[in-house]
Amino acid sequence: MLLASVTVDRAFVVGPVRRRTFGSFVEHLGRCVYTGLHDPGHPTADADGFRGDVVDLVRELGVSTVRYPGGNFVSGYRWEDGIGPRAQRPARLDLAWHSTEPNTVGVDEFVRWARKAGVEPMMAVNLGTRGIQEALDLLEYCNIRGGTAWSDRRRANGAEEPHDIRMWCLGNELDGPWQTGHKTAHEYGRLAAETARAMRQIQPDLELVACGSSGSGMPTFGEWERVVLTETYDVVDLVSAHAYYCEEDGDLASFLASAVDMDHFIDAVVATADAVRAARKATRRIHVSFDEWNVWYAGRAESRPPTGDDWPVAPTLLEDRYNVADAVVAGSLLISLLRHTDRVHAASLAQLVNVIAPIMTEPGGRSWRQTTFHPFALTARHAAGEVLLTAIDAPVHDTTRFGPVPAVDAVATYEPSTGDLVLFAVNRSVSRPVALTLHPRGFPRLRVVEALTLSNPDHTWSATPDDATSVLPHPNPSATADDDTVRVDLPPVSWTMLRLRLP
Ligand code: AHR
């Protein structure tokens, strides 16, 4: 048994728990929209064709914002194709995913779905094949009450009230050579700045996100952020970051330590944004929108788009089946995001349904929760109030990809109104259990309300539609709180939530 400790102090606060940390992402990709969200023949479908079982699962997941409609898809998207009478909407080639987009679902349907699911829509504009004017048209269509060509089109299409979308992404991953309309940092920075400036002429208080790098491994990472933020600093609020992790060549130890990379990535983006701030003698800070993060086995066959003359509608794409280790990593990435709550002001688990997703569906049939659903849902439900600084003392082991890594990672939140202190912890050791001691300074006489651990002797177990419940976060009977010391045992390859309460 390894020994580790975590110390928290009621006075040492990083910042508030932000609901927007628990965002997600819906892209017109594979079966995310069609047969995922939208499946008119499904027994639970509503008048718009949206699946009620999926809406229920989204609510249970506790998602806050949902980014839409892409992703790579948005860089070739004509938003006008998706409005008005369905019979007149054109089918188009989607170059990003070598598919056919039927445009059955567009902005109006998505906003109606978002209202039903109780989530905030976060809209991306196309700065790949399009530019300022199309972004302005979409903003006018969505947010102007009426009396103009586009706002009256929205009303004629059945949406009397404005969609009132506050968060807007200025394109997607334009640093990536795979992106339709890929640009240099300077080209993108200028376009993003001019688009943002014009959008603010319509609505000054929008929250605008400039594209950062599509990964910290990009050759332009760092310099891209510096150039883009130098161009856009005064007109954007956030800069995006995207990261996907997977187990490579059976190297579980490195995979479990993926959050080390996410920590470095966030720190580097923040440092670059602050360097631009200093150079510009600005007072305002730019924050991070980590609007794509997850485990993704991008090299596997299920992520390979169709080729040649095959341009299917809603093909099976990126349908990763997640195991217990994947869920532990997803939980640990959320720990990293929460730890940076002072600078990460929004995040989106990519994606929501079927496509690298916590929720899976059969067309016309069953829906189920993947393993990754559980740490997300529990963190979204129970992280509240303030994020506390955690001092972690844990044995260190070597990993091939990330060097020496402490076996335990953790974050704690405290909600003064309820007296709830919640610890989220992972054991990243592949073979050794950890006896964890929590020293909660300034929290006398805590009692354990609930201790749940996600682990399994076989960490490769995955949920299926036939069995999505035999491995769930289970009560951890080792959790105790005496004499102001809290103890809990963490099995190898595990994620744990420990809820404590003041008297
Ligand atoms: O989420 C899948 C894809 O990953 C998105 O379309 C793109 O933005 C990223 O590369």
Short mmCIF file of C-alpha atoms and ligand atoms in Angstrom, two decimals:
data_model
loop_
_atom_site.label_atom_id
_atom_site.label_comp_id
_atom_site.label_asym_id
_atom_site.label_seq_id
_atom_site.Cartn_x
_atom_site.Cartn_y
_atom_site.Cartn_z
CA MET A 1 0.00 0.00 0.00
CA LEU A 2 1.38 3.43 -0.95
CA LEU A 3 0.85 6.31 1.50
CA ALA A 4 -0.21 9.77 0.33
CA SER A 5 -1.69 12.91 1.83
CA VAL A 6 -3.67 15.88 0.62
CA THR A 7 -3.87 19.09 2.65
CA VAL A 8 -6.51 21.74 2.05
CA ASP A 9 -7.09 24.96 3.93
CA ARG A 10 -10.39 26.77 4.07
CA ALA A 11 -8.59 30.10 3.53
CA PHE A 12 -6.72 29.04 0.38
CA VAL A 13 -9.18 29.48 -2.45
CA VAL A 14 -8.28 29.22 -6.16
CA GLY A 15 -11.60 30.62 -7.39
CA PRO A 16 -15.25 29.78 -7.83
CA VAL A 17 -16.51 26.49 -9.27
CA ARG A 18 -17.81 27.60 -12.67
CA ARG A 19 -20.82 25.82 -14.12
CA ARG A 20 -19.34 26.40 -17.57
CA THR A 21 -16.51 24.01 -16.69
CA PHE A 22 -19.10 21.28 -17.26
CA GLY A 23 -19.87 22.12 -20.87
CA SER A 24 -19.98 19.69 -23.76
CA PHE A 25 -20.00 19.73 -27.55
CA VAL A 26 -22.39 18.71 -30.32
CA GLU A 27 -20.93 18.59 -33.83
CA HIS A 28 -22.58 17.57 -37.09
CA LEU A 29 -20.31 14.55 -37.17
CA GLY A 30 -21.21 10.89 -37.50
CA ARG A 31 -24.26 10.07 -35.39
CA CYS A 32 -23.95 12.85 -32.85
CA VAL A 33 -26.89 14.89 -34.20
CA TYR A 34 -28.69 12.37 -36.44
CA THR A 35 -29.80 9.27 -34.49
CA GLY A 36 -28.02 10.75 -31.44
CA LEU A 37 -29.95 13.88 -30.49
CA HIS A 38 -32.41 13.70 -33.38
CA ASP A 39 -34.25 10.52 -34.27
CA PRO A 40 -37.84 11.27 -35.31
CA GLY A 41 -38.84 7.59 -35.42
CA HIS A 42 -37.69 6.93 -31.87
CA PRO A 43 -40.44 6.05 -29.36
CA THR A 44 -39.35 8.91 -27.06
CA ALA A 45 -39.01 11.53 -29.84
CA ASP A 46 -40.84 14.85 -29.39
CA ALA A 47 -42.59 16.90 -32.08
CA ASP A 48 -39.18 18.21 -33.26
CA GLY A 49 -37.79 14.68 -33.55
CA PHE A 50 -35.50 14.94 -30.52
CA ARG A 51 -35.03 11.86 -28.39
CA GLY A 52 -36.44 12.23 -24.89
CA ASP A 53 -34.23 9.47 -23.48
CA VAL A 54 -31.13 11.41 -24.60
CA VAL A 55 -32.44 14.69 -23.17
CA ASP A 56 -32.92 12.88 -19.83
CA LEU A 57 -29.35 11.55 -19.93
CA VAL A 58 -27.96 14.99 -20.82
CA ARG A 59 -29.77 16.45 -17.82
CA GLU A 60 -28.45 13.66 -15.60
CA LEU A 61 -24.94 14.30 -16.90
CA GLY A 62 -25.23 17.86 -15.61
CA VAL A 63 -24.00 19.57 -18.74
CA SER A 64 -24.01 23.39 -18.70
CA THR A 65 -23.03 24.86 -22.11
CA VAL A 66 -23.07 22.97 -25.40
CA ARG A 67 -20.79 24.12 -28.22
CA TYR A 68 -22.31 23.79 -31.71
CA PRO A 69 -22.17 22.98 -34.70
CA GLY A 70 -18.44 22.08 -34.84
CA GLY A 71 -15.59 21.31 -34.76
CA ASN A 72 -14.06 20.76 -38.15
CA PHE A 73 -17.58 20.71 -39.63
CA VAL A 74 -18.14 24.41 -38.96
CA SER A 75 -15.25 25.44 -41.21
CA GLY A 76 -17.29 24.52 -44.30
CA TYR A 77 -20.78 25.15 -42.92
CA ARG A 78 -23.38 27.47 -44.44
CA TRP A 79 -25.70 28.12 -41.52
CA GLU A 80 -28.48 29.42 -43.82
CA ASP A 81 -28.86 25.87 -45.22
CA GLY A 82 -30.25 24.77 -41.87
CA ILE A 83 -33.12 27.24 -41.48
CA GLY A 84 -36.65 27.46 -42.90
CA PRO A 85 -38.92 24.74 -44.27
CA ARG A 86 -37.14 21.40 -44.07
CA ALA A 87 -38.22 20.24 -47.50
CA GLN A 88 -36.37 23.17 -49.05
CA ARG A 89 -33.11 22.69 -47.19
CA PRO A 90 -30.23 21.56 -49.40
CA ALA A 91 -28.08 18.51 -48.74
CA ARG A 92 -24.39 19.45 -48.88
CA LEU A 93 -21.05 17.72 -48.91
CA ASP A 94 -19.34 17.92 -45.53
CA LEU A 95 -15.65 17.95 -46.42
CA ALA A 96 -14.47 17.65 -42.82
CA TRP A 97 -15.96 14.19 -42.29
CA HIS A 98 -16.50 13.10 -45.92
CA SER A 99 -20.23 12.86 -45.27
CA THR A 100 -23.48 14.33 -46.57
CA GLU A 101 -25.13 16.92 -44.35
CA PRO A 102 -28.94 16.82 -44.86
CA ASN A 103 -29.48 20.04 -42.86
CA THR A 104 -32.54 18.57 -41.16
CA VAL A 105 -31.26 20.10 -37.92
CA GLY A 106 -30.00 23.68 -37.94
CA VAL A 107 -29.63 26.55 -35.54
CA ASP A 108 -33.35 26.90 -34.66
CA GLU A 109 -33.77 23.20 -33.89
CA PHE A 110 -30.54 23.14 -31.91
CA VAL A 111 -31.60 26.07 -29.77
CA ARG A 112 -34.98 24.42 -29.13
CA TRP A 113 -33.18 21.22 -28.13
CA ALA A 114 -30.83 23.19 -25.85
CA ARG A 115 -33.79 24.79 -24.06
CA LYS A 116 -35.34 21.36 -23.57
CA ALA A 117 -32.11 19.92 -22.24
CA GLY A 118 -31.57 22.93 -19.98
CA VAL A 119 -28.18 23.81 -21.49
CA GLU A 120 -26.69 27.07 -22.75
CA PRO A 121 -25.90 27.07 -26.49
CA MET A 122 -22.38 28.19 -27.42
CA MET A 123 -22.20 28.97 -31.14
CA ALA A 124 -19.25 28.68 -33.50
CA VAL A 125 -19.01 30.74 -36.70
CA ASN A 126 -17.31 29.59 -39.89
CA LEU A 127 -14.01 31.41 -40.38
CA GLY A 128 -12.67 28.67 -42.66
CA THR A 129 -14.55 29.13 -45.94
CA ARG A 130 -16.47 32.23 -44.81
CA GLY A 131 -15.92 35.46 -42.96
CA ILE A 132 -17.19 38.60 -41.26
CA GLN A 133 -20.46 39.05 -43.14
CA GLU A 134 -21.76 35.51 -42.59
CA ALA A 135 -20.88 35.72 -38.88
CA LEU A 136 -22.77 39.01 -38.64
CA ASP A 137 -25.77 37.54 -40.45
CA LEU A 138 -25.91 34.61 -38.06
CA LEU A 139 -25.61 36.89 -35.04
CA GLU A 140 -28.39 39.11 -36.39
CA TYR A 141 -30.54 36.04 -37.07
CA CYS A 142 -30.00 34.70 -33.56
CA ASN A 143 -29.90 37.73 -31.29
CA ILE A 144 -31.76 40.69 -32.82
CA ARG A 145 -35.37 40.89 -31.66
CA GLY A 146 -36.89 41.80 -35.04
CA GLY A 147 -37.33 44.46 -37.69
CA THR A 148 -34.34 43.41 -39.83
CA ALA A 149 -34.11 40.95 -42.69
CA TRP A 150 -32.41 38.14 -40.75
CA SER A 151 -34.23 38.60 -37.44
CA ASP A 152 -37.56 38.62 -39.25
CA ARG A 153 -36.53 35.43 -41.06
CA ARG A 154 -36.03 33.83 -37.63
CA ARG A 155 -39.46 34.97 -36.50
CA ALA A 156 -40.99 33.70 -39.73
CA ASN A 157 -39.27 30.37 -39.02
CA GLY A 158 -41.13 30.12 -35.73
CA ALA A 159 -38.74 31.65 -33.21
CA GLU A 160 -40.48 34.84 -32.10
CA GLU A 161 -38.02 35.46 -29.28
CA PRO A 162 -34.28 35.97 -29.98
CA HIS A 163 -32.07 32.96 -29.27
CA ASP A 164 -29.93 35.23 -27.09
CA ILE A 165 -26.67 33.34 -27.57
CA ARG A 166 -23.92 34.88 -25.48
CA MET A 167 -20.81 32.76 -26.16
CA TRP A 168 -19.39 32.65 -29.67
CA CYS A 169 -16.35 30.79 -30.99
CA LEU A 170 -14.51 32.63 -33.76
CA GLY A 171 -13.93 29.59 -35.96
CA ASN A 172 -12.41 26.24 -35.08
CA GLU A 173 -8.83 24.92 -35.04
CA LEU A 174 -7.63 27.13 -37.89
CA ASP A 175 -4.04 26.31 -36.92
CA GLY A 176 -4.58 22.73 -38.19
CA PRO A 177 -3.60 21.86 -41.78
CA TRP A 178 -6.64 19.49 -41.85
CA GLN A 179 -9.00 22.42 -41.33
CA THR A 180 -10.91 23.69 -44.36
CA GLY A 181 -9.59 27.23 -44.71
CA HIS A 182 -6.48 26.58 -42.57
CA LYS A 183 -4.65 29.85 -41.89
CA THR A 184 -1.42 31.22 -40.53
CA ALA A 185 -1.63 32.78 -37.08
CA HIS A 186 -1.41 36.23 -38.59
CA GLU A 187 -4.13 35.58 -41.21
CA TYR A 188 -6.43 34.08 -38.59
CA GLY A 189 -5.67 36.70 -35.95
CA ARG A 190 -6.61 39.53 -38.32
CA LEU A 191 -9.82 37.83 -39.44
CA ALA A 192 -10.82 36.92 -35.89
CA ALA A 193 -10.15 40.47 -34.68
CA GLU A 194 -12.17 42.06 -37.48
CA THR A 195 -15.02 39.57 -37.02
CA ALA A 196 -15.06 40.15 -33.27
CA ARG A 197 -15.00 43.92 -33.71
CA ALA A 198 -17.93 43.81 -36.12
CA MET A 199 -19.91 41.39 -33.93
CA ARG A 200 -19.43 43.74 -31.00
CA GLN A 201 -20.90 46.57 -33.08
CA ILE A 202 -24.12 44.55 -33.02
CA GLN A 203 -23.79 43.37 -29.42
CA PRO A 204 -20.91 44.74 -27.35
CA ASP A 205 -21.27 42.36 -24.42
CA LEU A 206 -20.88 39.04 -26.27
CA GLU A 207 -18.34 36.59 -24.87
CA LEU A 208 -15.97 35.79 -27.71
CA VAL A 209 -13.48 32.93 -27.97
CA ALA A 210 -10.45 33.15 -30.26
CA CYS A 211 -9.00 29.88 -31.56
CA GLY A 212 -5.92 28.79 -29.71
CA SER A 213 -3.99 25.72 -30.77
CA SER A 214 -5.67 22.44 -31.60
CA GLY A 215 -3.15 20.71 -29.35
CA SER A 216 -0.02 21.47 -27.36
CA GLY A 217 1.91 19.22 -29.75
CA MET A 218 1.26 21.50 -32.74
CA PRO A 219 4.52 22.92 -34.16
CA THR A 220 3.02 26.42 -33.96
CA PHE A 221 1.79 26.05 -30.35
CA GLY A 222 2.75 29.08 -28.26
CA GLU A 223 3.65 31.33 -31.16
CA TRP A 224 0.11 30.84 -32.54
CA GLU A 225 -1.39 32.07 -29.25
CA ARG A 226 1.05 34.99 -29.07
CA VAL A 227 0.28 36.23 -32.58
CA VAL A 228 -3.48 35.60 -32.41
CA LEU A 229 -3.83 37.29 -29.03
CA THR A 230 -1.68 40.21 -30.09
CA GLU A 231 -4.20 40.83 -32.89
CA THR A 232 -7.35 40.12 -30.89
CA TYR A 233 -6.51 41.04 -27.29
CA ASP A 234 -8.93 43.96 -26.94
CA VAL A 235 -11.90 42.27 -28.60
CA VAL A 236 -11.96 38.69 -27.27
CA ASP A 237 -12.53 37.28 -23.78
CA LEU A 238 -11.21 33.76 -24.07
CA VAL A 239 -8.73 31.72 -26.05
CA SER A 240 -9.51 28.08 -26.80
CA ALA A 241 -7.46 24.98 -26.03
CA HIS A 242 -8.12 21.46 -27.31
CA ALA A 243 -6.60 18.20 -26.08
CA TYR A 244 -7.33 14.52 -26.56
CA TYR A 245 -5.53 11.69 -24.82
CA CYS A 246 -5.39 7.91 -25.29
CA GLU A 247 -3.48 4.88 -24.14
CA GLU A 248 -0.62 4.45 -26.61
CA ASP A 249 1.07 1.07 -27.16
CA GLY A 250 -0.30 -0.34 -23.90
CA ASP A 251 1.45 2.38 -21.85
CA LEU A 252 -1.21 2.66 -19.14
CA ALA A 253 1.03 4.52 -16.67
CA SER A 254 1.57 7.43 -19.07
CA PHE A 255 -2.08 7.47 -20.09
CA LEU A 256 -3.22 7.71 -16.46
CA ALA A 257 -0.92 10.74 -16.10
CA SER A 258 -2.51 12.64 -19.02
CA ALA A 259 -3.64 15.45 -16.71
CA VAL A 260 0.04 16.38 -16.21
CA ASP A 261 0.06 17.37 -19.86
CA MET A 262 -3.24 19.23 -19.52
CA ASP A 263 -1.81 21.16 -16.54
CA HIS A 264 1.26 22.19 -18.58
CA PHE A 265 -0.89 23.08 -21.57
CA ILE A 266 -3.15 25.39 -19.53
CA ASP A 267 -0.17 26.96 -17.75
CA ALA A 268 1.53 27.65 -21.08
CA VAL A 269 -1.57 29.24 -22.66
CA VAL A 270 -2.11 31.39 -19.56
CA ALA A 271 1.56 32.44 -19.53
CA THR A 272 1.37 33.41 -23.21
CA ALA A 273 -1.87 35.36 -22.73
CA ASP A 274 -0.33 37.18 -19.78
CA ALA A 275 2.84 37.95 -21.74
CA VAL A 276 0.70 39.57 -24.46
CA ARG A 277 -1.17 41.43 -21.71
CA ALA A 278 2.12 42.79 -20.34
CA ALA A 279 3.40 43.76 -23.79
CA ARG A 280 0.17 45.59 -24.54
CA LYS A 281 0.07 47.19 -21.08
CA ALA A 282 -3.47 45.87 -20.79
CA THR A 283 -5.27 45.38 -17.48
CA ARG A 284 -7.91 42.88 -18.57
CA ARG A 285 -6.98 39.21 -18.58
CA ILE A 286 -7.81 36.69 -21.30
CA HIS A 287 -9.07 33.38 -19.94
CA VAL A 288 -9.08 29.86 -21.34
CA SER A 289 -12.01 28.07 -22.96
CA PHE A 290 -10.90 24.40 -22.98
CA ASP A 291 -13.63 23.70 -25.46
CA GLU A 292 -12.54 20.27 -26.64
CA TRP A 293 -11.15 17.71 -24.22
CA ASN A 294 -11.55 13.98 -23.82
CA VAL A 295 -10.07 10.55 -24.35
CA TRP A 296 -10.03 9.80 -28.10
CA TYR A 297 -8.48 6.81 -29.88
CA ALA A 298 -8.09 8.83 -33.08
CA GLY A 299 -5.86 6.22 -34.72
CA ARG A 300 -8.45 3.44 -34.59
CA ALA A 301 -10.60 2.37 -37.54
CA GLU A 302 -13.76 3.87 -36.00
CA SER A 303 -12.27 7.35 -36.47
CA ARG A 304 -11.51 6.90 -40.18
CA PRO A 305 -13.93 8.94 -42.35
CA PRO A 306 -15.39 7.39 -45.52
CA THR A 307 -13.45 7.86 -48.76
CA GLY A 308 -13.96 8.06 -52.51
CA ASP A 309 -17.54 8.22 -53.77
CA ASP A 310 -18.98 7.29 -50.40
CA TRP A 311 -20.54 10.39 -48.79
CA PRO A 312 -23.00 8.87 -46.29
CA VAL A 313 -25.44 10.69 -44.04
CA ALA A 314 -24.60 10.22 -40.36
CA PRO A 315 -22.09 7.36 -40.68
CA THR A 316 -20.76 5.51 -37.65
CA LEU A 317 -17.69 7.59 -36.84
CA LEU A 318 -15.51 8.18 -33.75
CA GLU A 319 -17.70 5.82 -31.71
CA ASP A 320 -15.08 4.98 -29.10
CA ARG A 321 -16.12 2.50 -26.41
CA TYR A 322 -14.65 3.69 -23.14
CA ASN A 323 -13.27 1.42 -20.46
CA VAL A 324 -12.69 2.01 -16.74
CA ALA A 325 -9.16 3.41 -17.25
CA ASP A 326 -10.55 5.88 -19.81
CA ALA A 327 -13.10 7.03 -17.22
CA VAL A 328 -10.38 7.47 -14.58
CA VAL A 329 -8.47 9.67 -17.04
CA ALA A 330 -11.62 11.65 -17.91
CA GLY A 331 -12.16 12.22 -14.18
CA SER A 332 -8.55 13.30 -13.75
CA LEU A 333 -8.82 15.78 -16.65
CA LEU A 334 -11.78 17.36 -14.85
CA ILE A 335 -9.58 17.63 -11.74
CA SER A 336 -7.04 19.56 -13.83
CA LEU A 337 -9.72 21.87 -15.25
CA LEU A 338 -11.14 22.60 -11.79
CA ARG A 339 -7.69 23.20 -10.36
CA HIS A 340 -7.30 25.98 -12.96
CA THR A 341 -10.67 27.56 -12.29
CA ASP A 342 -9.01 30.96 -11.86
CA ARG A 343 -8.06 30.93 -15.56
CA VAL A 344 -10.17 28.22 -17.21
CA HIS A 345 -13.55 29.89 -17.44
CA ALA A 346 -15.25 27.40 -19.77
CA ALA A 347 -14.68 23.84 -20.96
CA SER A 348 -16.43 21.36 -23.24
CA LEU A 349 -16.24 17.60 -23.03
CA ALA A 350 -15.98 16.56 -26.69
CA GLN A 351 -18.44 15.28 -27.53
CA LEU A 352 -21.90 14.59 -26.08
CA VAL A 353 -23.62 11.75 -27.92
CA ASN A 354 -22.21 8.78 -29.92
CA VAL A 355 -19.09 10.62 -31.15
CA ILE A 356 -16.33 10.13 -28.51
CA ALA A 357 -19.19 10.54 -26.08
CA PRO A 358 -20.42 9.66 -22.60
CA ILE A 359 -23.89 8.90 -24.04
CA MET A 360 -24.48 6.25 -26.70
CA THR A 361 -27.58 5.42 -28.72
CA GLU A 362 -28.87 2.78 -31.09
CA PRO A 363 -30.80 4.28 -34.02
CA GLY A 364 -34.44 3.96 -33.00
CA GLY A 365 -33.41 1.94 -29.95
CA ARG A 366 -31.61 1.92 -26.63
CA SER A 367 -29.39 4.58 -25.10
CA TRP A 368 -26.78 3.99 -22.42
CA ARG A 369 -24.10 5.59 -20.29
CA GLN A 370 -20.44 4.92 -21.05
CA THR A 371 -17.94 4.60 -18.17
CA THR A 372 -16.84 8.22 -18.71
CA PHE A 373 -20.38 9.41 -17.95
CA HIS A 374 -20.02 8.74 -14.23
CA PRO A 375 -17.04 10.86 -13.10
CA PHE A 376 -18.37 13.75 -15.20
CA ALA A 377 -21.90 13.51 -13.79
CA LEU A 378 -20.71 13.20 -10.20
CA THR A 379 -18.25 16.07 -10.50
CA ALA A 380 -20.82 18.30 -12.22
CA ARG A 381 -23.38 17.51 -9.50
CA HIS A 382 -21.20 17.81 -6.42
CA ALA A 383 -18.40 20.29 -7.18
CA ALA A 384 -19.81 23.52 -5.79
CA GLY A 385 -18.81 26.80 -4.21
CA GLU A 386 -15.06 27.38 -4.27
CA VAL A 387 -12.13 25.38 -5.53
CA LEU A 388 -9.51 25.01 -2.80
CA LEU A 389 -5.77 24.77 -3.30
CA THR A 390 -4.57 21.20 -2.70
CA ALA A 391 -1.09 20.36 -1.41
CA ILE A 392 -0.42 16.77 -2.49
CA ASP A 393 2.30 14.60 -1.04
CA ALA A 394 2.40 11.27 -2.88
CA PRO A 395 5.01 8.75 -4.02
CA VAL A 396 6.27 9.49 -7.50
CA HIS A 397 6.64 6.96 -10.32
CA ASP A 398 8.24 7.33 -13.73
CA THR A 399 6.20 7.48 -16.92
CA THR A 400 7.53 7.28 -20.45
CA ARG A 401 5.55 10.23 -21.78
CA PHE A 402 5.39 12.61 -18.82
CA GLY A 403 8.42 11.76 -16.64
CA PRO A 404 8.05 11.47 -12.85
CA VAL A 405 4.40 11.69 -11.78
CA PRO A 406 2.81 11.61 -8.27
CA ALA A 407 0.58 8.56 -7.87
CA VAL A 408 -2.27 10.71 -6.57
CA ASP A 409 -3.90 13.75 -8.07
CA ALA A 410 -6.77 15.58 -6.39
CA VAL A 411 -8.83 18.73 -6.15
CA ALA A 412 -11.28 19.87 -3.47
CA THR A 413 -14.30 22.14 -3.52
CA TYR A 414 -16.06 23.79 -0.61
CA GLU A 415 -19.58 25.19 -0.56
CA PRO A 416 -19.94 27.53 2.47
CA SER A 417 -23.74 27.58 2.32
CA THR A 418 -24.02 23.81 2.89
CA GLY A 419 -20.72 23.13 4.64
CA ASP A 420 -19.88 20.52 1.99
CA LEU A 421 -16.23 19.78 1.33
CA VAL A 422 -15.79 17.44 -1.64
CA LEU A 423 -12.54 15.77 -2.62
CA PHE A 424 -12.06 14.34 -6.11
CA ALA A 425 -9.00 12.08 -6.28
CA VAL A 426 -7.37 9.64 -8.67
CA ASN A 427 -4.88 6.87 -8.02
CA ARG A 428 -2.68 6.79 -11.13
CA SER A 429 -0.66 3.78 -10.05
CA VAL A 430 -1.30 0.81 -12.34
CA SER A 431 -0.81 -1.76 -9.58
CA ARG A 432 -0.55 -0.28 -6.06
CA PRO A 433 -3.43 0.82 -3.84
CA VAL A 434 -2.97 4.11 -1.97
CA ALA A 435 -3.93 4.88 1.63
CA LEU A 436 -4.85 8.55 1.37
CA THR A 437 -5.02 10.92 4.33
CA LEU A 438 -6.78 14.25 3.94
CA HIS A 439 -5.79 17.06 6.30
CA PRO A 440 -8.66 19.55 6.10
CA ARG A 441 -7.42 22.71 7.85
CA GLY A 442 -10.17 24.95 9.11
CA PHE A 443 -12.81 22.24 8.75
CA PRO A 444 -13.38 20.86 12.29
CA ARG A 445 -15.44 17.73 12.93
CA LEU A 446 -16.17 16.74 9.35
CA ARG A 447 -18.30 13.69 8.77
CA VAL A 448 -18.35 11.46 5.70
CA VAL A 449 -21.53 11.88 3.70
CA GLU A 450 -20.61 9.69 0.76
CA ALA A 451 -17.53 8.02 -0.70
CA LEU A 452 -17.77 6.62 -4.21
CA THR A 453 -14.98 4.96 -6.18
CA LEU A 454 -14.85 3.97 -9.82
CA SER A 455 -12.48 1.03 -10.28
CA ASN A 456 -12.61 -2.58 -11.41
CA PRO A 457 -10.17 -5.48 -11.17
CA ASP A 458 -10.36 -5.47 -14.99
CA HIS A 459 -9.81 -1.84 -15.97
CA THR A 460 -10.57 -2.70 -19.61
CA TRP A 461 -14.25 -3.29 -18.84
CA SER A 462 -16.57 -1.23 -21.09
CA ALA A 463 -20.30 -0.61 -20.92
CA THR A 464 -22.50 -2.05 -23.67
CA PRO A 465 -26.23 -1.58 -24.34
CA ASP A 466 -26.73 -5.00 -22.70
CA ASP A 467 -24.65 -4.24 -19.62
CA ALA A 468 -24.00 -0.63 -18.75
CA THR A 469 -24.35 -1.05 -15.00
CA SER A 470 -22.25 -3.90 -13.66
CA VAL A 471 -19.32 -1.48 -13.16
CA LEU A 472 -20.42 1.81 -11.64
CA PRO A 473 -18.90 4.09 -9.02
CA HIS A 474 -19.45 2.05 -5.86
CA PRO A 475 -19.50 2.98 -2.16
CA ASN A 476 -15.99 2.97 -0.71
CA PRO A 477 -16.31 1.63 2.87
CA SER A 478 -12.72 2.60 3.81
CA ALA A 479 -13.63 6.31 4.13
CA THR A 480 -13.50 7.57 7.72
CA ALA A 481 -13.28 10.96 9.42
CA ASP A 482 -11.91 11.13 13.01
CA ASP A 483 -10.03 13.73 14.95
CA ASP A 484 -10.02 16.07 11.99
CA THR A 485 -8.22 13.54 9.82
CA VAL A 486 -9.98 11.89 6.93
CA ARG A 487 -8.81 8.62 5.45
CA VAL A 488 -9.77 6.73 2.33
CA ASP A 489 -8.16 3.90 0.36
CA LEU A 490 -7.80 4.33 -3.36
CA PRO A 491 -7.51 1.15 -5.47
CA PRO A 492 -5.05 1.20 -8.39
CA VAL A 493 -6.43 2.83 -11.56
CA SER A 494 -9.31 4.51 -9.75
CA TRP A 495 -11.29 7.72 -9.46
CA THR A 496 -12.92 8.65 -6.14
CA MET A 497 -15.33 11.29 -4.90
CA LEU A 498 -15.38 11.85 -1.15
CA ARG A 499 -18.16 14.08 0.18
CA LEU A 500 -17.68 15.50 3.66
CA ARG A 501 -19.82 17.90 5.66
CA LEU A 502 -19.25 20.28 8.53
CA PRO A 503 -21.52 19.78 11.54
O1 AHR B 1 -14.09 16.41 -31.74
C1 AHR B 1 -13.63 15.87 -32.94
C2 AHR B 1 -12.77 16.85 -33.75
O2 AHR B 1 -11.59 17.10 -33.04
C3 AHR B 1 -13.35 18.23 -33.95
O3 AHR B 1 -14.18 18.30 -35.06
C4 AHR B 1 -12.13 19.06 -34.16
O4 AHR B 1 -12.32 20.39 -33.77
C5 AHR B 1 -11.04 18.34 -33.41
O5 AHR B 1 -9.91 18.15 -34.16
#
